[in-house]
Coordinates of C-alpha atoms in Angstrom, one line a residue:
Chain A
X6 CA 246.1 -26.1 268.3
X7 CA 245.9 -22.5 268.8
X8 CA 248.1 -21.9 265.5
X9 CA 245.3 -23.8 263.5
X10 CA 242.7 -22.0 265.2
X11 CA 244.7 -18.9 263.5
X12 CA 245.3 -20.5 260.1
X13 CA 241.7 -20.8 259.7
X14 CA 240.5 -17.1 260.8
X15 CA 242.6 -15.9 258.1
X16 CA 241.6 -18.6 255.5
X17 CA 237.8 -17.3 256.5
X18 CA 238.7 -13.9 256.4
X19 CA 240.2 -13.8 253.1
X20 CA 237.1 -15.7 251.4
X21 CA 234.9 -12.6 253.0
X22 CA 237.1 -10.2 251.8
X23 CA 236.3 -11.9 247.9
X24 CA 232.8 -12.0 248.9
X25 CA 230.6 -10.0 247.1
X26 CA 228.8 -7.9 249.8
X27 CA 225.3 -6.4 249.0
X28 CA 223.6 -3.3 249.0
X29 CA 222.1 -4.4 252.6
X30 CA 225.1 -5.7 254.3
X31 CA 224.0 -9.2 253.6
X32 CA 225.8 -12.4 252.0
X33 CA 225.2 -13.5 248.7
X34 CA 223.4 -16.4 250.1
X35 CA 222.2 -14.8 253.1
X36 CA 217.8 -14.3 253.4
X37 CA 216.7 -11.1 255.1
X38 CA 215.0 -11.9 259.4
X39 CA 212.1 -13.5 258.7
X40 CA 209.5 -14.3 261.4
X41 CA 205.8 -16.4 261.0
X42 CA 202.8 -16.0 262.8
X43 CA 199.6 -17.7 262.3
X44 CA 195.9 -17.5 263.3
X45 CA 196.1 -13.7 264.1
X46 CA 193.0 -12.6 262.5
X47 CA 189.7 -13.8 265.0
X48 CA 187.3 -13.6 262.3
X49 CA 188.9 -15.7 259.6
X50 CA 189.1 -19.2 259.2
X51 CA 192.7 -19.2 258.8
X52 CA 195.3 -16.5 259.0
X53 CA 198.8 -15.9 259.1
X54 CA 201.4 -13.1 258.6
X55 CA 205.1 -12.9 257.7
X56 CA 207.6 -10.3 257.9
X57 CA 210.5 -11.0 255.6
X58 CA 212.9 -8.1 256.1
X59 CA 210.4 -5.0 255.3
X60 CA 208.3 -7.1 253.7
X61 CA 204.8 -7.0 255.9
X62 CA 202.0 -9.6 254.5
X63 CA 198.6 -10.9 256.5
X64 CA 196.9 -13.6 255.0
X65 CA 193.5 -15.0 255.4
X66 CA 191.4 -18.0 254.5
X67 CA 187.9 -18.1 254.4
X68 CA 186.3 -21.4 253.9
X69 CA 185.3 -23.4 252.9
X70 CA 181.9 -22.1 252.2
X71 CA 178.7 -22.6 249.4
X72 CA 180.0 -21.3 246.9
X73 CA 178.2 -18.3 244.7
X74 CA 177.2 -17.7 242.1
X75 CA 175.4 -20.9 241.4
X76 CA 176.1 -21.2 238.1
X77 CA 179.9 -21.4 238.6
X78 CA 180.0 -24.0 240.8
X79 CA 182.9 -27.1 240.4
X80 CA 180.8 -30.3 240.6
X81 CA 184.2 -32.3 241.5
X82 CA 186.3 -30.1 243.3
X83 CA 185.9 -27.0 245.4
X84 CA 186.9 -23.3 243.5
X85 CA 189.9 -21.6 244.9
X86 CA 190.0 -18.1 244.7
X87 CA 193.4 -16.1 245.2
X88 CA 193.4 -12.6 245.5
X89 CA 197.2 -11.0 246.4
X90 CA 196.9 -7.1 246.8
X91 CA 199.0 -4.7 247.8
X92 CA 197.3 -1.6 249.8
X93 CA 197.6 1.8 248.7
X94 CA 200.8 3.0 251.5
X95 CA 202.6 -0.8 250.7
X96 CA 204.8 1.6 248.6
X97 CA 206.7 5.2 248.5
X98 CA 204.6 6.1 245.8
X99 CA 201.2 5.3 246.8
X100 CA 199.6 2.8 245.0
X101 CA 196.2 2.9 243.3
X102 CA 194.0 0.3 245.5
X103 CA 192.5 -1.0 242.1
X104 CA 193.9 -4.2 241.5
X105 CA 196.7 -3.8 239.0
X106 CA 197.7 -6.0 236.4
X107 CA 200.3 -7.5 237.6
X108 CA 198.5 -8.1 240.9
X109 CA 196.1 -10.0 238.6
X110 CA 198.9 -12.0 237.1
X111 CA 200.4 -12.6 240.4
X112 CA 196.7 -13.7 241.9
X113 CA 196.6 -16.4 238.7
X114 CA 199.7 -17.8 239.6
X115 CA 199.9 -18.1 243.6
X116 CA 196.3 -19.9 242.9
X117 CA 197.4 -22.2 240.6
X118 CA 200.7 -23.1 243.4
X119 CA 197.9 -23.5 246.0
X120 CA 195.9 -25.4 243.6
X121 CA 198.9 -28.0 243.7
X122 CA 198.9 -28.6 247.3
X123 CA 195.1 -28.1 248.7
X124 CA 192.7 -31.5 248.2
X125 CA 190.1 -29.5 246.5
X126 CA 188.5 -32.7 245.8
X127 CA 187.6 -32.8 249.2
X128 CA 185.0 -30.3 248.9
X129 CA 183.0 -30.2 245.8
X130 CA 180.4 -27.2 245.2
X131 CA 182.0 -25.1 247.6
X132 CA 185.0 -22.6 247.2
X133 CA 187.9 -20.9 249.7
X134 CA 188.8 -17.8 249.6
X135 CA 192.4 -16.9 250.2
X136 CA 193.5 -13.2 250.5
X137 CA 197.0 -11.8 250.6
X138 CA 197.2 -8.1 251.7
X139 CA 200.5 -6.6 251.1
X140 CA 201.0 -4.0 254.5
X141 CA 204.4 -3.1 253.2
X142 CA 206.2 -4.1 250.6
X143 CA 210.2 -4.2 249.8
X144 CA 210.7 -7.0 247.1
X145 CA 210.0 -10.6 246.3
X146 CA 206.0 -10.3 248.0
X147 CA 204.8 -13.1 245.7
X148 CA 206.8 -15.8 247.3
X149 CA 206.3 -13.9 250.7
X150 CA 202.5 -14.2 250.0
X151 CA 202.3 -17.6 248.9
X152 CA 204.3 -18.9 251.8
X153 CA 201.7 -16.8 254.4
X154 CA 198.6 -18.3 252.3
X155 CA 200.0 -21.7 252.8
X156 CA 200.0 -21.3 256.7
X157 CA 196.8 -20.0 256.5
X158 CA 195.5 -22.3 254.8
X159 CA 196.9 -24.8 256.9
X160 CA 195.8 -22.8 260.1
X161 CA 192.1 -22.9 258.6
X162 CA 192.2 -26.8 258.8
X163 CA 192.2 -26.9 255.5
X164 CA 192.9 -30.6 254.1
X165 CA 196.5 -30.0 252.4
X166 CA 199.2 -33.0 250.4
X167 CA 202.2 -30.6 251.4
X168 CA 202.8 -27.1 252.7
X169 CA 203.7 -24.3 249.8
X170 CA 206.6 -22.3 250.6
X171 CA 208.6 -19.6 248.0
X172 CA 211.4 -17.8 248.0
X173 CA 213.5 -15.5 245.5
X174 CA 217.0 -15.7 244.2
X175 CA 218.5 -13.4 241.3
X176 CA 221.2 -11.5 239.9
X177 CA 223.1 -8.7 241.0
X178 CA 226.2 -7.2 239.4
X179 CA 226.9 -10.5 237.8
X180 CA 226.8 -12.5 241.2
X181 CA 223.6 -14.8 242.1
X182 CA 222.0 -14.0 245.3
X183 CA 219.5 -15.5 247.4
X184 CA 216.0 -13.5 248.9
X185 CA 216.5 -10.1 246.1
X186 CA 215.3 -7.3 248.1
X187 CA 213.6 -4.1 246.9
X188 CA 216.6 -2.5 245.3
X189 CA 218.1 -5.7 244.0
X190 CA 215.3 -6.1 241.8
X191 CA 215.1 -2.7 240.4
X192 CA 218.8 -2.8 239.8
X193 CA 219.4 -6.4 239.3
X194 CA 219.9 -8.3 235.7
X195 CA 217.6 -11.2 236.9
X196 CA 214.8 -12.0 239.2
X197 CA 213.8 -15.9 240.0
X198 CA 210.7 -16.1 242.4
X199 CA 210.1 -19.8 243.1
X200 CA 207.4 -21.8 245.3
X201 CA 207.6 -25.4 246.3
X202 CA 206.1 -28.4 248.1
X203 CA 208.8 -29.1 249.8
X204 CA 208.1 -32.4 250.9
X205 CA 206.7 -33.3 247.3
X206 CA 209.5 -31.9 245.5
X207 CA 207.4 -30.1 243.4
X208 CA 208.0 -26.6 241.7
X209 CA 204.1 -25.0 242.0
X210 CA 205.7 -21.4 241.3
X211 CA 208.3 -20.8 238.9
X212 CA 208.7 -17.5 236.7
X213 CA 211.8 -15.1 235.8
X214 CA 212.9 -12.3 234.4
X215 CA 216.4 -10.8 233.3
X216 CA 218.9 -12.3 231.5
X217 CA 220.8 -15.9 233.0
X218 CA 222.1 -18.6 231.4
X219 CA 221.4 -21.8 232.0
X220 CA 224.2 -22.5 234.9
X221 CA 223.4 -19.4 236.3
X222 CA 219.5 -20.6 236.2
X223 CA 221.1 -23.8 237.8
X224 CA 222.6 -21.7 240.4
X225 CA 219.9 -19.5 241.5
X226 CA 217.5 -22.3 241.4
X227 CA 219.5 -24.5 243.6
X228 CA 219.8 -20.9 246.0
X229 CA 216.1 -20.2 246.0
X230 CA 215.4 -23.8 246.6
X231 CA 217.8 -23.9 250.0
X232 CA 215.9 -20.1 251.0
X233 CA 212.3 -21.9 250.7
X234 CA 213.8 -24.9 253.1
X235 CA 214.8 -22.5 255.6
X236 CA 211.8 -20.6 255.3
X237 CA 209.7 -24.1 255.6
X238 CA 211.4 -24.5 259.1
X239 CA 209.7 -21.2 259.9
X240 CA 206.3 -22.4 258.4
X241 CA 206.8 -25.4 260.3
X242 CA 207.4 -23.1 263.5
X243 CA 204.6 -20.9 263.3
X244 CA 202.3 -23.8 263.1
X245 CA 203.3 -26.0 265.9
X246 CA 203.4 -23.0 268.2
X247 CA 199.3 -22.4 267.7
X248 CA 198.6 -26.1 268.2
X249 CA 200.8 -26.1 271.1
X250 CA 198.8 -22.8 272.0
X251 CA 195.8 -25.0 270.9
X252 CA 196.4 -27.7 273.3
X253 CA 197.2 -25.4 276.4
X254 CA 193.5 -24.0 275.9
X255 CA 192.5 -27.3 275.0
X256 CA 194.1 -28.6 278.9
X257 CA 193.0 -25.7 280.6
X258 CA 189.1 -26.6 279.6
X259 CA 190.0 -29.9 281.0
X260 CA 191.0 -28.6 283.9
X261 CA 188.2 -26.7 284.5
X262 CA 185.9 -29.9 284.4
X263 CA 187.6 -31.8 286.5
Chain B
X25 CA 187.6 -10.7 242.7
X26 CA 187.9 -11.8 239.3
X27 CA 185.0 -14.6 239.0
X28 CA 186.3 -18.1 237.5
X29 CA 185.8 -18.9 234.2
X30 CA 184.6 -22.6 234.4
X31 CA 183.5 -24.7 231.0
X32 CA 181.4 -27.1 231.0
X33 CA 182.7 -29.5 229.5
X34 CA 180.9 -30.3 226.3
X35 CA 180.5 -34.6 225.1
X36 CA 183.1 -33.4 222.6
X37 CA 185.8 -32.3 224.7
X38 CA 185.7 -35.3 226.9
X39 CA 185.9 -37.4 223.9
X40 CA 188.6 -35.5 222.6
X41 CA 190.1 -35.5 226.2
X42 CA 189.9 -39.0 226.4
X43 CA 191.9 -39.6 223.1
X44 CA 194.4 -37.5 223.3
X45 CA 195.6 -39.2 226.8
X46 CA 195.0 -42.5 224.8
X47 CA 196.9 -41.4 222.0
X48 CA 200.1 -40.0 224.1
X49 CA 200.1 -43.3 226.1
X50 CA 200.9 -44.8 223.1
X51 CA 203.7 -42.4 221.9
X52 CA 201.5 -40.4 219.5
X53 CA 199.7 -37.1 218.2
X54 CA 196.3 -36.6 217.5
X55 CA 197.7 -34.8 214.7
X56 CA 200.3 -37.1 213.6
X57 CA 203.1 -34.9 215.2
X58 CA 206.0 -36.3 217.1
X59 CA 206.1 -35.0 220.9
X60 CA 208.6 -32.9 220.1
X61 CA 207.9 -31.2 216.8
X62 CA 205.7 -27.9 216.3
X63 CA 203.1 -27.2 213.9
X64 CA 203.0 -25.7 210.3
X65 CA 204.5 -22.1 210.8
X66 CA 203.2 -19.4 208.3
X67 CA 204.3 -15.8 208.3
X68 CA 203.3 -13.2 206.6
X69 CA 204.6 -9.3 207.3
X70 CA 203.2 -5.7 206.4
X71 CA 199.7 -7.2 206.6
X72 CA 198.3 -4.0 207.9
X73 CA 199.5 -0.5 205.8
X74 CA 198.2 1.6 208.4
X75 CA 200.9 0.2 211.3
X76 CA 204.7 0.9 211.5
X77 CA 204.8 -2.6 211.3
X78 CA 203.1 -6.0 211.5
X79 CA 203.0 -9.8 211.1
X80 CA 200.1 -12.2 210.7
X81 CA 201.4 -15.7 212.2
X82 CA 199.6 -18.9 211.5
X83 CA 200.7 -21.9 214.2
X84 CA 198.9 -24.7 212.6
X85 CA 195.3 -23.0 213.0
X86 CA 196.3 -20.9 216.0
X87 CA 195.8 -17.5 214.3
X88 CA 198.2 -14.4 215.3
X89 CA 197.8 -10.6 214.1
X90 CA 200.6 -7.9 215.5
X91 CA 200.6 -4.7 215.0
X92 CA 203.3 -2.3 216.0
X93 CA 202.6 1.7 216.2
X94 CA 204.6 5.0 217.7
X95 CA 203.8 8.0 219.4
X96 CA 205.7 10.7 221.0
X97 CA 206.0 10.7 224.9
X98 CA 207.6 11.8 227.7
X99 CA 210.4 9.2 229.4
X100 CA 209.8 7.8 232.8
X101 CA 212.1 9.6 234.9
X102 CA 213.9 6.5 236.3
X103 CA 215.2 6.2 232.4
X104 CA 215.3 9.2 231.0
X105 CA 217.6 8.3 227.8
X106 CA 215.1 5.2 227.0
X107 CA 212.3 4.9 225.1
X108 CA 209.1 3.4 226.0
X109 CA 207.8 -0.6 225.1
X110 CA 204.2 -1.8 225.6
X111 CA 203.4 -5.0 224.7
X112 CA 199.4 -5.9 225.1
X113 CA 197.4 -8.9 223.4
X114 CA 193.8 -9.6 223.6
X115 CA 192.4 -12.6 222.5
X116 CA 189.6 -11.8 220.6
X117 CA 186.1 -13.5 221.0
X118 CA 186.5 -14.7 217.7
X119 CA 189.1 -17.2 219.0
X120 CA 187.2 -20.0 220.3
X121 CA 183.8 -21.1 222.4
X122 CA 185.4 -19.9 225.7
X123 CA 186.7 -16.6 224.5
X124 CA 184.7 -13.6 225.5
X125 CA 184.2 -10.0 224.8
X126 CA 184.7 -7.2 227.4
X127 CA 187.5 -6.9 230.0
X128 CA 190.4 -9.2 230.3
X129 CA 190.5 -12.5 232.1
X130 CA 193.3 -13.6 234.6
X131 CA 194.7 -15.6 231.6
X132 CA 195.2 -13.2 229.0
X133 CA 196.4 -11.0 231.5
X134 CA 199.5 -13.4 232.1
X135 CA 199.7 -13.8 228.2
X136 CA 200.4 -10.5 227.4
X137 CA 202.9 -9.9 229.9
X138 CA 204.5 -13.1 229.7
X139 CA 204.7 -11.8 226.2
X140 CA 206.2 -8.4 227.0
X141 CA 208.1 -9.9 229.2
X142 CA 209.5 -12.1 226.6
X143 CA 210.6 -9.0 224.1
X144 CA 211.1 -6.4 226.9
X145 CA 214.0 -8.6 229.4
X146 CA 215.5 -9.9 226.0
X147 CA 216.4 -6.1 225.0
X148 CA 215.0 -6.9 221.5
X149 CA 214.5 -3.3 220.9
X150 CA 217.4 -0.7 221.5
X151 CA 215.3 1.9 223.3
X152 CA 217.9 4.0 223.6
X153 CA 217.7 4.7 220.4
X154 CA 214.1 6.1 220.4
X155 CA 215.1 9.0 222.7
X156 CA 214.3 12.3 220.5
X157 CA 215.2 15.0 223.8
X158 CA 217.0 12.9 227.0
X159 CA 214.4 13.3 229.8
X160 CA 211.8 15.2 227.8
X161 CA 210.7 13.6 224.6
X162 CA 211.3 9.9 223.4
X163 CA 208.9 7.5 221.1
X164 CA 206.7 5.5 222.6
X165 CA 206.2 1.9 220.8
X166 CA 203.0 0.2 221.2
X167 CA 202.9 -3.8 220.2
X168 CA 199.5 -4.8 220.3
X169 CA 198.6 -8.7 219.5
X170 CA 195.5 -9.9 218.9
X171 CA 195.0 -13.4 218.9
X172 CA 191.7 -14.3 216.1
X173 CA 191.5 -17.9 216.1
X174 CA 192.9 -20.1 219.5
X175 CA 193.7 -23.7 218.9
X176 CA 196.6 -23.7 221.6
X177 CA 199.9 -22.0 222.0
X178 CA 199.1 -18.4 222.3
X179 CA 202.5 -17.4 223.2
X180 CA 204.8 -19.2 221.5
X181 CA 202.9 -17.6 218.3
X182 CA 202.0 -14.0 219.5
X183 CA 206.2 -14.0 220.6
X184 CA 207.0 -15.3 216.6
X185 CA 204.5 -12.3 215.7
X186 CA 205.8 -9.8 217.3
X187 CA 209.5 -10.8 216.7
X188 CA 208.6 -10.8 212.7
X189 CA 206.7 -7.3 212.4
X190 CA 209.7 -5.7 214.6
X191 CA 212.4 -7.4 212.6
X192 CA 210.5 -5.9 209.1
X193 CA 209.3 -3.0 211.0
X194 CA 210.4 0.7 210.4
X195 CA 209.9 3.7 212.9
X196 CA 209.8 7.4 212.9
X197 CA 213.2 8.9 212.1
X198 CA 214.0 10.3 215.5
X199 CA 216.6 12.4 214.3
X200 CA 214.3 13.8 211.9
X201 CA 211.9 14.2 214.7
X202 CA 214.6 16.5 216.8
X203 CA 215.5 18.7 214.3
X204 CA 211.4 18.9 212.9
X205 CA 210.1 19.1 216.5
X206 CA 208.4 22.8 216.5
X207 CA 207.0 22.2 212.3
X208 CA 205.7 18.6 213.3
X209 CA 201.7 18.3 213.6
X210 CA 200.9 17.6 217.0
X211 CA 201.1 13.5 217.8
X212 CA 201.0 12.9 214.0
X213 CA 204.2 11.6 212.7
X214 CA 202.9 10.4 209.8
X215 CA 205.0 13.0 207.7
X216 CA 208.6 11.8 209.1
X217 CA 210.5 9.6 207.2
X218 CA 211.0 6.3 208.8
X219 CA 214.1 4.0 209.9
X220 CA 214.2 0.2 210.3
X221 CA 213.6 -0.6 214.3
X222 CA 216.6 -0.6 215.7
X223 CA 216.8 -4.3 217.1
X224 CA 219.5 -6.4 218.9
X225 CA 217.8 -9.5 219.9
X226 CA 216.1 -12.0 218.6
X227 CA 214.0 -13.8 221.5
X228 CA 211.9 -17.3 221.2
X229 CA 209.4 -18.2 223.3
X230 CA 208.6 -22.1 223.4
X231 CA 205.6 -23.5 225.5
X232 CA 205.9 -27.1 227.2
X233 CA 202.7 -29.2 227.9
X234 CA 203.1 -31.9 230.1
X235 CA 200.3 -34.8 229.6
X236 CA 200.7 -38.3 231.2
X237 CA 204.0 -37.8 232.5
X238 CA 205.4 -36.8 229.0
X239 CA 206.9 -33.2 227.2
X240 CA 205.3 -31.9 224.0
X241 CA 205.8 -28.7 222.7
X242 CA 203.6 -26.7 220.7
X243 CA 200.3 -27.8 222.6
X244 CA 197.3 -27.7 220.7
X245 CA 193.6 -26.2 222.7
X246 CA 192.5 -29.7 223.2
X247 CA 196.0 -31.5 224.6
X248 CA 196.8 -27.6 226.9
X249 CA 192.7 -28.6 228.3
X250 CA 194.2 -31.9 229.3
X251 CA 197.4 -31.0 230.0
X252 CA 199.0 -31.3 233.8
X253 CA 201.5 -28.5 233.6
X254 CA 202.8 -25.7 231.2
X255 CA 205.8 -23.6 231.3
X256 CA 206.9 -21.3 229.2
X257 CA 210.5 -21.1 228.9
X258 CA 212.0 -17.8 226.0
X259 CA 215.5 -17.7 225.3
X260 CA 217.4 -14.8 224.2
X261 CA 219.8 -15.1 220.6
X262 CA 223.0 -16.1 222.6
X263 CA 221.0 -18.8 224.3
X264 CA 220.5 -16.9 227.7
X265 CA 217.1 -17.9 229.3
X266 CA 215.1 -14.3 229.4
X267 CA 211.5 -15.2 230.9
X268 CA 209.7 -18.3 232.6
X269 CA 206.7 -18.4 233.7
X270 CA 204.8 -21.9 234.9
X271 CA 201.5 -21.3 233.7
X272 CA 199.6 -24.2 235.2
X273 CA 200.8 -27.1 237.3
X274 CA 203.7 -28.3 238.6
X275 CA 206.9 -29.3 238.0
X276 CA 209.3 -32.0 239.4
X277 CA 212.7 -30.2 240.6
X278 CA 214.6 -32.5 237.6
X279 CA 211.7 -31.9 235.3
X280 CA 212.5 -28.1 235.7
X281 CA 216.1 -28.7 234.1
X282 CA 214.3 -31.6 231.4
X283 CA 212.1 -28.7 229.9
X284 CA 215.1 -25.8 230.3
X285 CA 216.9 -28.2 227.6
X286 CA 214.0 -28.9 225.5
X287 CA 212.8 -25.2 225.1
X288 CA 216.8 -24.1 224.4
X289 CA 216.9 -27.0 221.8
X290 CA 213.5 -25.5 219.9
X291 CA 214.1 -21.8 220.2
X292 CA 217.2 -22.5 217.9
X293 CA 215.0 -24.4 215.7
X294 CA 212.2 -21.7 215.5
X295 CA 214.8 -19.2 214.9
X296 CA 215.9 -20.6 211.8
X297 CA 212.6 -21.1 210.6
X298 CA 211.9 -17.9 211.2
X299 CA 214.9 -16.6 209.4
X300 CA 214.0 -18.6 206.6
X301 CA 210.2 -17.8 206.2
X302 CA 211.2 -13.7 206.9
X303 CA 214.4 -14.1 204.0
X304 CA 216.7 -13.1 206.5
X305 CA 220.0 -14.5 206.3
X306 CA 221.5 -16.7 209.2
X307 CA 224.3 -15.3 211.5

């Protein structure tokens, strides 16, 4: 018994001493600490943040609401506006507060994942705003955004066919890794941010840049896929705990009656 | 807060709209194309004297004009031995109904860096070979697309555009530029003799509509207005995947891998045809 016990320390051992270990410490397959929390704004209708290693992001919802200018106005659906920005001190060199380009393209394409999974239908003529404000930024924010927005939106009551949850995966001296972290992506050959319904089995997100080939696409894919599951349990999480939260108020009111 | 940019829909479109789904539930084009066959590709190169080089594409009647132009610069001083790549697009309001003067929407925002994307991760251009002075002076290329008439596509053609006026391109000798540096006019480099750009790659990008549950490529305006998702997908010359980017919709996880193969498939195709209209020779 004990000899197997021994057989198999070594057998592990020897794997981790293949193992490519990366600039953080972590396993190739390893996400950063992560943590949740929604409805932590008072004024908005929804609101979450997420810390995902240094990566700081609050999200609100607001909505939904008339929606102005008249003239713009969705007679069978509701307008969802996205807005991802990252504040001036987000970065070590400060960054202008004028949205950026990318932060446009990155706005266009977390709307269109949220797009997939709120019932806009529900609401027609109005709109919801959702706003992702990057506190502090240290890689892979869009799929850290997007998965805040989604609990926010959720928080806000908002009518939803599935959560939306992201996660990154890349490349880093030739070995695929899961959650790339600030200097992965600057040195890295590949970056894959992904977001999904996971319950759906929908890609809503999906862009990339580097070189891979397609296994290695099959690879990463498959990585980022298992890092938005695990991140879903977190979503999950953050959400039951305000309803239990909810419900404790909702008791104590009860209480008070009787 | 970037406002939407809602249509209304005119009694055309819907018609249209309402034909194309009709026509791809029966296994047809509107056009008469098969679901997986692109459009009539013209090229032609040097249309504008004045650039370093360019490439007017047509894509059926998707209209593409590139222009590529140099200037001297200073590196960035995370790469000090590279050169600097822009790639920018506009689509002019000459394109279609919807198009607009004045700033850029969301939209051709994500065109023209899905399109730099496409030639920057590829490594078409050897930028190490547009350094004139290691940390002090390099060229800077500019490769500005314009897109003049829009029936679908944008980046699939602005990416064969841009790929054509680099591959007939020529730049400013930098050699000629080092050794000339004090005599040389300031920014005017009109007097150095030029080089053929130094290229390596040859990237494709190929756009996927998906409409009723089926794949096309090369979307026209109409079927990308009634389309549920678009991906682009470019691949580099040795059939390495270099840039995605889901543009609108979503995607099964299997459906992911079916439009991977189909894109790999045409950006051989469009290769060769490129090879072929450009007189290159196949390698």
């Amino acid at each position: 018994m004990s000899n197997k016990k021994g057989k198999k320390k070594k057998e592990s051992n020897e794997e981790k001493e293949e193992e490519f270990i990366r600039i953080d410490g972590r396993k190739p397959d390893e996400m950063r600490p992560y943590k949740i929390r929604a409805h932590i704004l008072r004024n908005a209708d929804g609101s979450a943040e997420i810390r995902l290693g240094g990566n700081w992001i609050i999200a609100a919802v607001y909505g939904p609401k008339e929606h102005f200018p008249k003239f713009e106005i969705s007679q069978d659906k509701a307008i969802l506006n996205c807005r991802y920005h990252m504040t001036p001190y987000s970065t070590t060199e400060r960054k202008s507060p004028k949205p950026s380009r990318r932060e446009i393209e990155l706005s266009k394409v977390i709307k269109n994942a949220l797009e997939q999974a709120v019932v806009l239908e529900e609401f027609p003529e109005m709109s919801i705003d959702v706003y992702m404000e990057v506190a502090q930024a240290e890689g892979s924010t869009r799929v850290a955004s997007v998965t805040a927005a989604a609990v926010a939106l959720a928080d806000a009551g908002i009518p939803m066919r599935d959560l939306v949850v992201g996660c990154s995966a890349g490349k880093v001296n030739g070995h695929i890794i899961l959650d790339v972290g600030e200097e992965e992506d600057k040195e890295g050959e590949a970056d894959l941010p992904i977001a999904i319904m996971p319950n759906l089995r929908k890609v809503v997100l999906l862009q990339m840049d580097g070189k891979l080939t397609h296994e290695e696409f099959k690879e990463a894919f498959d990585l980022a896929l298992k890092g938005a599951m695990e991140l879903y349990e977190e979503q999950v999480r953050a959400l039951t705990t305000i309803l239990k939260d909810m419900e404790i108020i909702e008791e104590g009111v009860k209480d008070e009656k009787e | 807060m970037k406002k939407n940019n809602f249509k209304k829909k005119t009694l055309k479109e819907i018609l249209m709209a309402n034909n194309i789904l009709k026509f791809i539930k029966e296994n047809r084009r509107l056009d008469g194309r098969g679901f997986l066959d692109y459009r009539d590709l013209r090229i032609d190169t040097g249309v504008i004297k004045k650039a370093y080089g360019s490439a007017r594409v047509e894509l059926g009647d998707t209209i593409v004009i590139v222009g590529v132009q140099f200037e001297l610069g200073t590196p960035f001083p995370d790469s000090p031995d590279k050169g600097i790549l822009l790639t920018e697009g506009e689509v002019l309001p000459t394109a279609s109904f919807s198009a607009e003067a004045g700033p850029p929407s969301e939209e051709e925002i994500e065109i023209s860096r899905v399109v730099d994307r496409s030639i920057r991760e590829s490594e078409m251009v050897d930028l190490s070979r547009l350094v004139i002075k290691p940390g002090e002076s390099v060229l800077k290329m500019f490769i500005d697309f314009n897109i003049f008439n829009d029936d679908g596509n944008i980046i699939d053609a602005a990416v064969i555009g841009v790929v054509s006026a680099l591959l007939t391109g020529e730049m400013p000798d930098p050699e000629y530029v080092r050794e000339h540096l004090e005599e040389l006019p300031p920014n005017n480099l009109t007097s150095v003799p030029r080089i053929p750009i130094p290229t390596q790659d040859f990237p494709i990008a190929n756009t996927i509509a998906l409409i009723d549950n089926k794949f096309i490529v090369d979307p026209t305006f109409a079927e990308e207005m009634v389309s549920e998702a678009r991906i682009t997908i470019t691949h580099t010359v040795n059939n390495e995947i270099c840039a995605i980017q889901l543009i609108q919709g979503g995607l099964g996880y299997e459906q992911v891998f079916e439009v991977l193969n189909i894109s790999l498939d045409k950006s051989i195709e469009i290769r060769n045809r490129i090879r072929e209209l450009l007189g290159l020779g196949g390698d």
